[in-house]
């Protein structure tokens, strides 16, 4: 891709994207500009894979074809105000949680091609899932370019914007639910006498392996569950316990309640 990308905000997400893009060979460092309030204006920054860094958002946008907004939602309006007149005709990607396409379209020139993205924290280890939805002027070619950028840190799904709150509740917040499962399974192992480190690693690797089985076998999770349960055996005894405590309802409710919370937060922000 010959285009130049600027990433505004080099915090957790912004710096992860820089590393993902450069290390995967998706973009060379000289095609990326990163801005943040703490970096110097202007230098090649070895901390960020030798991309050019600056603290001047407007200048970075002026020099770029694609703009990726990776600042907190609370300061997105301030940044949009700084860059709006310089975004004419450019692709603008926002990963700010809860900031809608409508909000971005109101704040930016009508010629902008805007894409909203919802990543999750496993992008930090380049195993994220990232849902994206497109605004009015976005072309198939734009989508391909943006997918290429985001695929450097995970798997990208193109969705309708109305799904974003539920996606925030499922894959966005989901790592937190899974950490609780890993911690609790590890506690169970420790309760029954396993050393903590071994127990945690067994739990985490069991989740990774089981997830890969779902993705790679194409089998229904119920069928894979049946393959682990022999008549009168240990797994079915464990499952009886999970079911009698309502494990399915608990997980479904977590997604339902988190979706409601995402909607509440959006209405409080007025987006
Ligand atoms: N982390 C996640 O799990 C996650 C998941 C989904 C979506 N997101 C979204 O990703 C975005 C970034 O999140 P993050 O976790 O990477 O946040 P973060 O670590 O706080 O990164 C944001 C960076 O932007 C900098 N910044 C503040 N004001 C700026 C300005 N005017 N111009 C340029 N940079 C500025 C911040 O500097 P200071 O720290 O000095 O203020 C910080 O380094 C957020 O909108 C969030 O909703 C995050």
PDB file of C-alpha atoms and ligand atoms in Angstrom:
ATOM      1  CA  UNK A   1       0.000   0.000   0.000  1.00  0.00           C
ATOM      2  CA  UNK A   2       1.600   3.274  -1.113  1.00  0.00           C
ATOM      3  CA  UNK A   3      -0.540   5.418   1.161  1.00  0.00           C
ATOM      4  CA  UNK A   4       0.646   7.266   4.244  1.00  0.00           C
ATOM      5  CA  UNK A   5      -1.143   6.612   7.515  1.00  0.00           C
ATOM      6  CA  UNK A   6      -1.259   8.791  10.570  1.00  0.00           C
ATOM      7  CA  UNK A   7      -2.227   7.351  13.938  1.00  0.00           C
ATOM      8  CA  UNK A   8      -3.449   9.952  16.410  1.00  0.00           C
ATOM      9  CA  UNK A   9      -2.801   8.780  19.978  1.00  0.00           C
ATOM     10  CA  UNK A  10       0.123   6.438  20.653  1.00  0.00           C
ATOM     11  CA  UNK A  11      -1.302   4.828  23.791  1.00  0.00           C
ATOM     12  CA  UNK A  12      -2.034   1.114  24.217  1.00  0.00           C
ATOM     13  CA  UNK A  13      -4.050   0.709  21.010  1.00  0.00           C
ATOM     14  CA  UNK A  14      -2.151   3.202  18.824  1.00  0.00           C
ATOM     15  CA  UNK A  15       1.286   1.802  19.658  1.00  0.00           C
ATOM     16  CA  UNK A  16       0.061  -1.789  19.229  1.00  0.00           C
ATOM     17  CA  UNK A  17      -1.204  -0.919  15.757  1.00  0.00           C
ATOM     18  CA  UNK A  18       2.159   0.647  14.882  1.00  0.00           C
ATOM     19  CA  UNK A  19       3.990  -2.541  15.937  1.00  0.00           C
ATOM     20  CA  UNK A  20       1.470  -4.794  14.181  1.00  0.00           C
ATOM     21  CA  UNK A  21       1.680  -2.831  10.944  1.00  0.00           C
ATOM     22  CA  UNK A  22       5.472  -2.632  10.828  1.00  0.00           C
ATOM     23  CA  UNK A  23       6.219  -6.145  12.125  1.00  0.00           C
ATOM     24  CA  UNK A  24       3.715  -7.780   9.774  1.00  0.00           C
ATOM     25  CA  UNK A  25       5.194  -5.839   6.838  1.00  0.00           C
ATOM     26  CA  UNK A  26       1.782  -4.270   6.077  1.00  0.00           C
ATOM     27  CA  UNK A  27       3.291  -0.774   6.082  1.00  0.00           C
ATOM     28  CA  UNK A  28       6.883   0.418   6.224  1.00  0.00           C
ATOM     29  CA  UNK A  29       7.794   2.759   9.083  1.00  0.00           C
ATOM     30  CA  UNK A  30       8.371   5.655   6.688  1.00  0.00           C
ATOM     31  CA  UNK A  31       4.702   5.432   5.673  1.00  0.00           C
ATOM     32  CA  UNK A  32       3.444   5.916   9.244  1.00  0.00           C
ATOM     33  CA  UNK A  33       3.245   9.085  11.323  1.00  0.00           C
ATOM     34  CA  UNK A  34       2.204   8.814  14.962  1.00  0.00           C
ATOM     35  CA  UNK A  35       1.077  11.703  17.122  1.00  0.00           C
ATOM     36  CA  UNK A  36       0.716  12.025  20.853  1.00  0.00           C
ATOM     37  CA  UNK A  37       1.008  14.827  23.331  1.00  0.00           C
ATOM     38  CA  UNK A  38       4.092  13.269  24.943  1.00  0.00           C
ATOM     39  CA  UNK A  39       6.255  12.779  21.808  1.00  0.00           C
ATOM     40  CA  UNK A  40       8.676  15.269  20.323  1.00  0.00           C
ATOM     41  CA  UNK A  41       7.971  17.263  17.212  1.00  0.00           C
ATOM     42  CA  UNK A  42       9.388  15.855  14.793  1.00  0.00           C
ATOM     43  CA  UNK A  43      11.568  12.767  15.246  1.00  0.00           C
ATOM     44  CA  UNK A  44      12.119   9.194  14.074  1.00  0.00           C
ATOM     45  CA  UNK A  45      11.155   7.235  17.133  1.00  0.00           C
ATOM     46  CA  UNK A  46      12.842   3.884  17.839  1.00  0.00           C
ATOM     47  CA  UNK A  47      10.311   3.238  20.633  1.00  0.00           C
ATOM     48  CA  UNK A  48       7.672   3.122  17.920  1.00  0.00           C
ATOM     49  CA  UNK A  49       9.493   1.051  15.233  1.00  0.00           C
ATOM     50  CA  UNK A  50      11.181   4.185  13.816  1.00  0.00           C
ATOM     51  CA  UNK A  51       8.002   5.784  12.543  1.00  0.00           C
ATOM     52  CA  UNK A  52       7.942   9.584  12.439  1.00  0.00           C
ATOM     53  CA  UNK A  53       6.381  10.950  15.600  1.00  0.00           C
ATOM     54  CA  UNK A  54       5.117  14.445  16.279  1.00  0.00           C
ATOM     55  CA  UNK A  55       2.840  16.225  18.705  1.00  0.00           C
ATOM     56  CA  UNK A  56       1.052  18.217  16.035  1.00  0.00           C
ATOM     57  CA  UNK A  57      -2.131  16.392  14.950  1.00  0.00           C
ATOM     58  CA  UNK A  58      -3.002  18.894  12.214  1.00  0.00           C
ATOM     59  CA  UNK A  59       0.413  18.635  10.562  1.00  0.00           C
ATOM     60  CA  UNK A  60       0.316  14.811  10.696  1.00  0.00           C
ATOM     61  CA  UNK A  61      -3.117  14.731   9.052  1.00  0.00           C
ATOM     62  CA  UNK A  62      -1.966  17.158   6.372  1.00  0.00           C
ATOM     63  CA  UNK A  63       0.897  14.781   5.491  1.00  0.00           C
ATOM     64  CA  UNK A  64      -1.298  11.642   5.372  1.00  0.00           C
ATOM     65  CA  UNK A  65      -3.893   9.922   3.186  1.00  0.00           C
ATOM     66  CA  UNK A  66      -5.473   7.879   5.968  1.00  0.00           C
ATOM     67  CA  UNK A  67      -6.136   9.022   9.550  1.00  0.00           C
ATOM     68  CA  UNK A  68      -6.643   6.601  12.425  1.00  0.00           C
ATOM     69  CA  UNK A  69      -8.074   8.080  15.608  1.00  0.00           C
ATOM     70  CA  UNK A  70      -6.832   6.162  18.671  1.00  0.00           C
ATOM     71  CA  UNK A  71      -7.530   8.681  21.430  1.00  0.00           C
ATOM     72  CA  UNK A  72     -10.001   8.255  24.297  1.00  0.00           C
ATOM     73  CA  UNK A  73     -13.657   9.015  23.487  1.00  0.00           C
ATOM     74  CA  UNK A  74     -13.613  11.913  25.994  1.00  0.00           C
ATOM     75  CA  UNK A  75     -11.164  13.889  23.867  1.00  0.00           C
ATOM     76  CA  UNK A  76     -12.280  12.867  20.391  1.00  0.00           C
ATOM     77  CA  UNK A  77     -14.237  16.108  19.854  1.00  0.00           C
ATOM     78  CA  UNK A  78     -11.177  18.219  20.656  1.00  0.00           C
ATOM     79  CA  UNK A  79      -9.097  16.225  18.145  1.00  0.00           C
ATOM     80  CA  UNK A  80     -11.830  16.312  15.464  1.00  0.00           C
ATOM     81  CA  UNK A  81     -11.973  20.099  15.826  1.00  0.00           C
ATOM     82  CA  UNK A  82      -8.176  20.335  15.338  1.00  0.00           C
ATOM     83  CA  UNK A  83      -8.101  18.206  12.181  1.00  0.00           C
ATOM     84  CA  UNK A  84     -11.502  18.698  10.513  1.00  0.00           C
ATOM     85  CA  UNK A  85     -10.480  21.189   7.836  1.00  0.00           C
ATOM     86  CA  UNK A  86      -7.543  18.967   6.817  1.00  0.00           C
ATOM     87  CA  UNK A  87      -9.495  15.728   6.355  1.00  0.00           C
ATOM     88  CA  UNK A  88     -11.130  16.554   3.017  1.00  0.00           C
ATOM     89  CA  UNK A  89     -11.435  13.392   0.897  1.00  0.00           C
ATOM     90  CA  UNK A  90      -9.383  11.268   3.316  1.00  0.00           C
ATOM     91  CA  UNK A  91     -10.150   7.915   4.886  1.00  0.00           C
ATOM     92  CA  UNK A  92     -10.736   8.421   8.620  1.00  0.00           C
ATOM     93  CA  UNK A  93     -10.846   5.375  10.915  1.00  0.00           C
ATOM     94  CA  UNK A  94     -11.990   5.760  14.513  1.00  0.00           C
ATOM     95  CA  UNK A  95     -11.510   3.090  17.183  1.00  0.00           C
ATOM     96  CA  UNK A  96     -13.016   5.277  19.930  1.00  0.00           C
ATOM     97  CA  UNK A  97     -15.539   3.154  21.843  1.00  0.00           C
ATOM     98  CA  UNK A  98     -19.140   4.307  21.450  1.00  0.00           C
ATOM     99  CA  UNK A  99     -18.429   7.171  19.031  1.00  0.00           C
ATOM    100  CA  UNK A 100     -20.911   6.627  16.199  1.00  0.00           C
ATOM    101  CA  UNK A 101     -20.542   7.150  12.468  1.00  0.00           C
ATOM    102  CA  UNK A 102     -23.229   9.846  12.707  1.00  0.00           C
ATOM    103  CA  UNK A 103     -21.194  11.739  15.294  1.00  0.00           C
ATOM    104  CA  UNK A 104     -18.026  11.493  13.199  1.00  0.00           C
ATOM    105  CA  UNK A 105     -19.855  12.461   9.996  1.00  0.00           C
ATOM    106  CA  UNK A 106     -21.268  15.573  11.660  1.00  0.00           C
ATOM    107  CA  UNK A 107     -17.827  16.635  12.872  1.00  0.00           C
ATOM    108  CA  UNK A 108     -15.885  15.979   9.630  1.00  0.00           C
ATOM    109  CA  UNK A 109     -16.193  17.231   6.017  1.00  0.00           C
ATOM    110  CA  UNK A 110     -18.813  15.403   3.917  1.00  0.00           C
ATOM    111  CA  UNK A 111     -16.078  14.247   1.518  1.00  0.00           C
ATOM    112  CA  UNK A 112     -14.468  12.071   4.229  1.00  0.00           C
ATOM    113  CA  UNK A 113     -14.717   8.291   4.005  1.00  0.00           C
ATOM    114  CA  UNK A 114     -15.308   7.274   7.615  1.00  0.00           C
ATOM    115  CA  UNK A 115     -14.926   3.838   9.175  1.00  0.00           C
ATOM    116  CA  UNK A 116     -15.747   3.009  12.786  1.00  0.00           C
ATOM    117  CA  UNK A 117     -13.889   0.081  14.350  1.00  0.00           C
ATOM    118  CA  UNK A 118     -14.326  -1.847  17.605  1.00  0.00           C
ATOM    119  CA  UNK A 119     -11.203  -3.779  18.582  1.00  0.00           C
ATOM    120  CA  UNK A 120     -10.661  -5.876  21.720  1.00  0.00           C
ATOM    121  CA  UNK A 121      -7.570  -6.033  23.956  1.00  0.00           C
ATOM    122  CA  UNK A 122      -6.077  -9.231  22.437  1.00  0.00           C
ATOM    123  CA  UNK A 123      -4.976  -6.947  19.570  1.00  0.00           C
ATOM    124  CA  UNK A 124      -2.097  -6.317  22.000  1.00  0.00           C
ATOM    125  CA  UNK A 125      -0.866  -9.849  21.155  1.00  0.00           C
ATOM    126  CA  UNK A 126      -2.111  -9.567  17.555  1.00  0.00           C
ATOM    127  CA  UNK A 127      -4.967 -12.018  18.240  1.00  0.00           C
ATOM    128  CA  UNK A 128      -7.726  -9.434  18.435  1.00  0.00           C
ATOM    129  CA  UNK A 129     -11.114  -9.340  16.832  1.00  0.00           C
ATOM    130  CA  UNK A 130     -12.047  -6.064  15.220  1.00  0.00           C
ATOM    131  CA  UNK A 131     -15.530  -5.218  13.963  1.00  0.00           C
ATOM    132  CA  UNK A 132     -15.756  -2.422  11.414  1.00  0.00           C
ATOM    133  CA  UNK A 133     -18.663  -0.556   9.857  1.00  0.00           C
ATOM    134  CA  UNK A 134     -18.562   2.035   7.122  1.00  0.00           C
ATOM    135  CA  UNK A 135     -20.018   5.482   6.656  1.00  0.00           C
ATOM    136  CA  UNK A 136     -21.637   6.987   3.570  1.00  0.00           C
ATOM    137  CA  UNK A 137     -18.802   7.481   1.065  1.00  0.00           C
ATOM    138  CA  UNK A 138     -16.725   4.412   1.805  1.00  0.00           C
ATOM    139  CA  UNK A 139     -15.858   2.336  -1.280  1.00  0.00           C
ATOM    140  CA  UNK A 140     -14.987  -1.361  -1.545  1.00  0.00           C
ATOM    141  CA  UNK A 141     -11.388  -0.284  -2.163  1.00  0.00           C
ATOM    142  CA  UNK A 142     -11.378   1.804   1.052  1.00  0.00           C
ATOM    143  CA  UNK A 143     -12.721  -1.183   2.995  1.00  0.00           C
ATOM    144  CA  UNK A 144      -9.997  -3.433   1.589  1.00  0.00           C
ATOM    145  CA  UNK A 145      -7.325  -0.899   2.595  1.00  0.00           C
ATOM    146  CA  UNK A 146      -8.708  -0.520   6.121  1.00  0.00           C
ATOM    147  CA  UNK A 147      -9.121  -4.286   6.549  1.00  0.00           C
ATOM    148  CA  UNK A 148      -5.479  -4.682   5.503  1.00  0.00           C
ATOM    149  CA  UNK A 149      -4.403  -2.189   8.173  1.00  0.00           C
ATOM    150  CA  UNK A 150      -6.428  -3.741  10.987  1.00  0.00           C
ATOM    151  CA  UNK A 151      -5.684  -7.350  10.026  1.00  0.00           C
ATOM    152  CA  UNK A 152      -2.112  -6.686  11.193  1.00  0.00           C
ATOM    153  CA  UNK A 153      -3.437  -7.065  14.767  1.00  0.00           C
ATOM    154  CA  UNK A 154      -6.340  -9.495  14.465  1.00  0.00           C
ATOM    155  CA  UNK A 155      -9.336 -10.802  12.534  1.00  0.00           C
ATOM    156  CA  UNK A 156     -11.606  -8.206  10.965  1.00  0.00           C
ATOM    157  CA  UNK A 157     -15.391  -8.503  10.575  1.00  0.00           C
ATOM    158  CA  UNK A 158     -17.394  -6.053   8.462  1.00  0.00           C
ATOM    159  CA  UNK A 159     -20.748  -5.442  10.179  1.00  0.00           C
ATOM    160  CA  UNK A 160     -23.698  -3.060  10.272  1.00  0.00           C
ATOM    161  CA  UNK A 161     -23.359  -0.261  12.818  1.00  0.00           C
ATOM    162  CA  UNK A 162     -26.502  -1.368  14.676  1.00  0.00           C
ATOM    163  CA  UNK A 163     -24.538  -4.451  15.824  1.00  0.00           C
ATOM    164  CA  UNK A 164     -21.748  -2.413  17.423  1.00  0.00           C
ATOM    165  CA  UNK A 165     -23.208  -2.185  20.959  1.00  0.00           C
ATOM    166  CA  UNK A 166     -23.675  -5.942  21.143  1.00  0.00           C
ATOM    167  CA  UNK A 167     -20.231  -6.517  19.650  1.00  0.00           C
ATOM    168  CA  UNK A 168     -18.835  -4.197  22.342  1.00  0.00           C
ATOM    169  CA  UNK A 169     -20.606  -6.404  24.909  1.00  0.00           C
ATOM    170  CA  UNK A 170     -19.493  -9.719  23.370  1.00  0.00           C
ATOM    171  CA  UNK A 171     -15.991  -9.480  21.895  1.00  0.00           C
ATOM    172  CA  UNK A 172     -15.080  -6.027  23.281  1.00  0.00           C
ATOM    173  CA  UNK A 173     -15.873  -6.864  26.915  1.00  0.00           C
ATOM    174  CA  UNK A 174     -15.570 -10.641  26.443  1.00  0.00           C
ATOM    175  CA  UNK A 175     -11.883 -10.934  27.378  1.00  0.00           C
ATOM    176  CA  UNK A 176     -12.887  -9.838  30.911  1.00  0.00           C
ATOM    177  CA  UNK A 177     -15.441 -12.674  31.161  1.00  0.00           C
ATOM    178  CA  UNK A 178     -12.878 -15.165  29.910  1.00  0.00           C
ATOM    179  CA  UNK A 179     -10.239 -13.982  32.429  1.00  0.00           C
ATOM    180  CA  UNK A 180     -12.742 -14.707  35.210  1.00  0.00           C
ATOM    181  CA  UNK A 181     -13.286 -18.205  33.790  1.00  0.00           C
ATOM    182  CA  UNK A 182      -9.531 -18.827  33.638  1.00  0.00           C
ATOM    183  CA  UNK A 183      -9.054 -17.534  37.175  1.00  0.00           C
ATOM    184  CA  UNK A 184     -11.919 -19.622  38.522  1.00  0.00           C
ATOM    185  CA  UNK A 185     -10.781 -22.814  36.765  1.00  0.00           C
ATOM    186  CA  UNK A 186      -7.304 -22.195  38.128  1.00  0.00           C
ATOM    187  CA  UNK A 187      -8.781 -21.729  41.621  1.00  0.00           C
ATOM    188  CA  UNK A 188     -10.550 -25.072  41.195  1.00  0.00           C
ATOM    189  CA  UNK A 189      -7.255 -26.749  40.325  1.00  0.00           C
ATOM    190  CA  UNK A 190      -5.554 -25.159  43.334  1.00  0.00           C
ATOM    191  CA  UNK A 191      -8.484 -26.206  45.542  1.00  0.00           C
ATOM    192  CA  UNK A 192      -7.855 -29.766  44.464  1.00  0.00           C
ATOM    193  CA  UNK A 193      -4.094 -29.524  45.091  1.00  0.00           C
ATOM    194  CA  UNK A 194      -2.443 -28.278  41.874  1.00  0.00           C
ATOM    195  CA  UNK A 195       0.298 -25.625  42.033  1.00  0.00           C
ATOM    196  CA  UNK A 196      -1.066 -22.173  41.042  1.00  0.00           C
ATOM    197  CA  UNK A 197       1.188 -21.546  38.014  1.00  0.00           C
ATOM    198  CA  UNK A 198       0.446 -24.963  36.519  1.00  0.00           C
ATOM    199  CA  UNK A 199      -3.252 -24.606  37.217  1.00  0.00           C
ATOM    200  CA  UNK A 200      -3.491 -21.179  35.524  1.00  0.00           C
ATOM    201  CA  UNK A 201      -1.542 -22.333  32.475  1.00  0.00           C
ATOM    202  CA  UNK A 202      -3.673 -25.470  32.140  1.00  0.00           C
ATOM    203  CA  UNK A 203      -6.829 -23.345  32.324  1.00  0.00           C
ATOM    204  CA  UNK A 204      -5.626 -20.740  29.802  1.00  0.00           C
ATOM    205  CA  UNK A 205      -4.345 -23.321  27.324  1.00  0.00           C
ATOM    206  CA  UNK A 206      -7.558 -25.308  27.631  1.00  0.00           C
ATOM    207  CA  UNK A 207      -9.534 -22.206  26.592  1.00  0.00           C
ATOM    208  CA  UNK A 208      -7.178 -21.500  23.668  1.00  0.00           C
ATOM    209  CA  UNK A 209      -7.302 -25.132  22.491  1.00  0.00           C
ATOM    210  CA  UNK A 210     -11.082 -25.439  22.838  1.00  0.00           C
ATOM    211  CA  UNK A 211     -11.574 -22.155  20.941  1.00  0.00           C
ATOM    212  CA  UNK A 212      -9.290 -23.383  18.137  1.00  0.00           C
ATOM    213  CA  UNK A 213     -11.305 -26.608  17.925  1.00  0.00           C
ATOM    214  CA  UNK A 214     -14.472 -24.545  17.355  1.00  0.00           C
ATOM    215  CA  UNK A 215     -12.806 -22.353  14.723  1.00  0.00           C
ATOM    216  CA  UNK A 216     -10.837 -25.044  12.907  1.00  0.00           C
ATOM    217  CA  UNK A 217     -13.148 -28.079  13.021  1.00  0.00           C
ATOM    218  CA  UNK A 218     -16.245 -26.176  11.904  1.00  0.00           C
ATOM    219  CA  UNK A 219     -18.191 -28.377  14.347  1.00  0.00           C
ATOM    220  CA  UNK A 220     -20.987 -27.019  16.545  1.00  0.00           C
ATOM    221  CA  UNK A 221     -19.720 -26.339  20.111  1.00  0.00           C
ATOM    222  CA  UNK A 222     -22.392 -28.756  21.406  1.00  0.00           C
ATOM    223  CA  UNK A 223     -20.993 -31.557  19.233  1.00  0.00           C
ATOM    224  CA  UNK A 224     -17.469 -30.864  20.518  1.00  0.00           C
ATOM    225  CA  UNK A 225     -18.824 -30.871  24.085  1.00  0.00           C
ATOM    226  CA  UNK A 226     -20.476 -34.263  23.442  1.00  0.00           C
ATOM    227  CA  UNK A 227     -17.111 -35.602  22.241  1.00  0.00           C
ATOM    228  CA  UNK A 228     -15.597 -34.869  25.686  1.00  0.00           C
ATOM    229  CA  UNK A 229     -18.427 -36.423  27.712  1.00  0.00           C
ATOM    230  CA  UNK A 230     -18.386 -40.187  28.188  1.00  0.00           C
ATOM    231  CA  UNK A 231     -21.317 -41.913  29.918  1.00  0.00           C
ATOM    232  CA  UNK A 232     -21.035 -41.655  33.683  1.00  0.00           C
ATOM    233  CA  UNK A 233     -17.674 -39.874  33.317  1.00  0.00           C
ATOM    234  CA  UNK A 234     -15.966 -36.851  34.818  1.00  0.00           C
ATOM    235  CA  UNK A 235     -16.845 -34.185  32.222  1.00  0.00           C
ATOM    236  CA  UNK A 236     -20.602 -34.852  32.392  1.00  0.00           C
ATOM    237  CA  UNK A 237     -20.416 -34.596  36.206  1.00  0.00           C
ATOM    238  CA  UNK A 238     -18.689 -31.207  35.867  1.00  0.00           C
ATOM    239  CA  UNK A 239     -21.272 -30.105  33.290  1.00  0.00           C
ATOM    240  CA  UNK A 240     -24.149 -31.125  35.580  1.00  0.00           C
ATOM    241  CA  UNK A 241     -22.681 -28.762  38.157  1.00  0.00           C
ATOM    242  CA  UNK A 242     -22.290 -25.882  35.684  1.00  0.00           C
ATOM    243  CA  UNK A 243     -25.838 -26.333  34.361  1.00  0.00           C
ATOM    244  CA  UNK A 244     -27.399 -26.549  37.815  1.00  0.00           C
ATOM    245  CA  UNK A 245     -25.807 -23.163  38.598  1.00  0.00           C
ATOM    246  CA  UNK A 246     -27.170 -21.645  35.383  1.00  0.00           C
ATOM    247  CA  UNK A 247     -23.880 -21.127  33.507  1.00  0.00           C
ATOM    248  CA  UNK A 248     -25.595 -20.541  30.145  1.00  0.00           C
ATOM    249  CA  UNK A 249     -28.061 -17.986  31.476  1.00  0.00           C
ATOM    250  CA  UNK A 250     -25.286 -16.184  33.345  1.00  0.00           C
ATOM    251  CA  UNK A 251     -23.163 -15.793  30.199  1.00  0.00           C
ATOM    252  CA  UNK A 252     -26.127 -14.794  28.033  1.00  0.00           C
ATOM    253  CA  UNK A 253     -27.182 -12.211  30.622  1.00  0.00           C
ATOM    254  CA  UNK A 254     -23.644 -10.804  30.750  1.00  0.00           C
ATOM    255  CA  UNK A 255     -23.844 -10.008  27.020  1.00  0.00           C
ATOM    256  CA  UNK A 256     -27.407  -8.672  27.337  1.00  0.00           C
ATOM    257  CA  UNK A 257     -26.603  -6.394  30.282  1.00  0.00           C
ATOM    258  CA  UNK A 258     -23.334  -5.147  28.772  1.00  0.00           C
ATOM    259  CA  UNK A 259     -25.187  -4.306  25.531  1.00  0.00           C
ATOM    260  CA  UNK A 260     -27.724  -2.283  27.557  1.00  0.00           C
ATOM    261  CA  UNK A 261     -24.845  -0.489  29.295  1.00  0.00           C
ATOM    262  CA  UNK A 262     -23.208   0.368  25.943  1.00  0.00           C
ATOM    263  CA  UNK A 263     -26.534   1.892  24.819  1.00  0.00           C
ATOM    264  CA  UNK A 264     -26.867   3.854  28.079  1.00  0.00           C
ATOM    265  CA  UNK A 265     -23.332   5.237  27.694  1.00  0.00           C
ATOM    266  CA  UNK A 266     -24.068   6.264  24.104  1.00  0.00           C
ATOM    267  CA  UNK A 267     -27.184   8.160  25.130  1.00  0.00           C
ATOM    268  CA  UNK A 268     -25.288   9.882  27.983  1.00  0.00           C
ATOM    269  CA  UNK A 269     -22.608  10.959  25.471  1.00  0.00           C
ATOM    270  CA  UNK A 270     -25.357  12.099  23.080  1.00  0.00           C
ATOM    271  CA  UNK A 271     -23.996   9.999  20.192  1.00  0.00           C
TER     272      UNK A 271
HETATM  273  N1  LIG B   1      -7.867  -0.445  25.321  1.00  0.00           N
HETATM  274  C1  LIG B   1      -8.916  -1.164  24.895  1.00  0.00           C
HETATM  275  O1  LIG B   1      -9.183  -2.273  25.303  1.00  0.00           O
HETATM  276  C2  LIG B   1      -9.832  -0.628  23.828  1.00  0.00           C
HETATM  277  C3  LIG B   1     -10.792  -1.480  23.247  1.00  0.00           C
HETATM  278  C4  LIG B   1     -11.623  -0.953  22.252  1.00  0.00           C
HETATM  279  C5  LIG B   1     -11.512   0.368  21.863  1.00  0.00           C
HETATM  280  N2  LIG B   1     -10.580   1.153  22.457  1.00  0.00           N
HETATM  281  C6  LIG B   1     -10.512   2.556  22.083  1.00  0.00           C
HETATM  282  O2  LIG B   1      -9.218   2.857  21.638  1.00  0.00           O
HETATM  283  C7  LIG B   1      -8.954   4.219  21.930  1.00  0.00           C
HETATM  284  C8  LIG B   1      -7.583   4.311  22.574  1.00  0.00           C
HETATM  285  O3  LIG B   1      -7.607   3.543  23.771  1.00  0.00           O
HETATM  286  P1  LIG B   1      -6.252   3.218  24.546  1.00  0.00           P
HETATM  287  O4  LIG B   1      -6.599   2.172  25.530  1.00  0.00           O
HETATM  288  O5  LIG B   1      -5.141   3.015  23.568  1.00  0.00           O
HETATM  289  O6  LIG B   1      -6.060   4.621  25.317  1.00  0.00           O
HETATM  290  P2  LIG B   1      -4.695   5.273  25.833  1.00  0.00           P
HETATM  291  O7  LIG B   1      -3.705   4.210  26.169  1.00  0.00           O
HETATM  292  O8  LIG B   1      -5.074   6.289  26.862  1.00  0.00           O
HETATM  293  O9  LIG B   1      -4.162   6.027  24.513  1.00  0.00           O
HETATM  294  C9  LIG B   1      -4.601   7.273  24.079  1.00  0.00           C
HETATM  295  C10 LIG B   1      -3.363   8.112  23.839  1.00  0.00           C
HETATM  296  O10 LIG B   1      -3.769   9.361  23.259  1.00  0.00           O
HETATM  297  C11 LIG B   1      -2.984  10.386  23.874  1.00  0.00           C
HETATM  298  N3  LIG B   1      -3.618  11.691  23.705  1.00  0.00           N
HETATM  299  C12 LIG B   1      -4.376  12.399  24.592  1.00  0.00           C
HETATM  300  N4  LIG B   1      -4.745  13.569  24.045  1.00  0.00           N
HETATM  301  C13 LIG B   1      -4.225  13.598  22.780  1.00  0.00           C
HETATM  302  C14 LIG B   1      -4.253  14.551  21.732  1.00  0.00           C
HETATM  303  N5  LIG B   1      -4.916  15.699  21.847  1.00  0.00           N
HETATM  304  N6  LIG B   1      -3.613  14.256  20.586  1.00  0.00           N
HETATM  305  C15 LIG B   1      -2.943  13.090  20.419  1.00  0.00           C
HETATM  306  N7  LIG B   1      -2.877  12.153  21.390  1.00  0.00           N
HETATM  307  C16 LIG B   1      -3.504  12.410  22.557  1.00  0.00           C
HETATM  308  C17 LIG B   1      -2.918   9.926  25.304  1.00  0.00           C
HETATM  309  O11 LIG B   1      -1.910  10.644  26.006  1.00  0.00           O
HETATM  310  P3  LIG B   1      -2.118  10.808  27.624  1.00  0.00           P
HETATM  311  O12 LIG B   1      -2.169   9.422  28.172  1.00  0.00           O
HETATM  312  O13 LIG B   1      -0.918  11.582  28.022  1.00  0.00           O
HETATM  313  O14 LIG B   1      -3.419  11.543  27.792  1.00  0.00           O
HETATM  314  C18 LIG B   1      -2.603   8.451  25.124  1.00  0.00           C
HETATM  315  O15 LIG B   1      -1.215   8.220  24.931  1.00  0.00           O
HETATM  316  C19 LIG B   1     -10.079   4.712  22.840  1.00  0.00           C
HETATM  317  O16 LIG B   1     -10.952   5.557  22.134  1.00  0.00           O
HETATM  318  C20 LIG B   1     -10.796   3.469  23.260  1.00  0.00           C
HETATM  319  O17 LIG B   1     -12.200   3.672  23.407  1.00  0.00           O
HETATM  320  C21 LIG B   1      -9.725   0.706  23.427  1.00  0.00           C
END
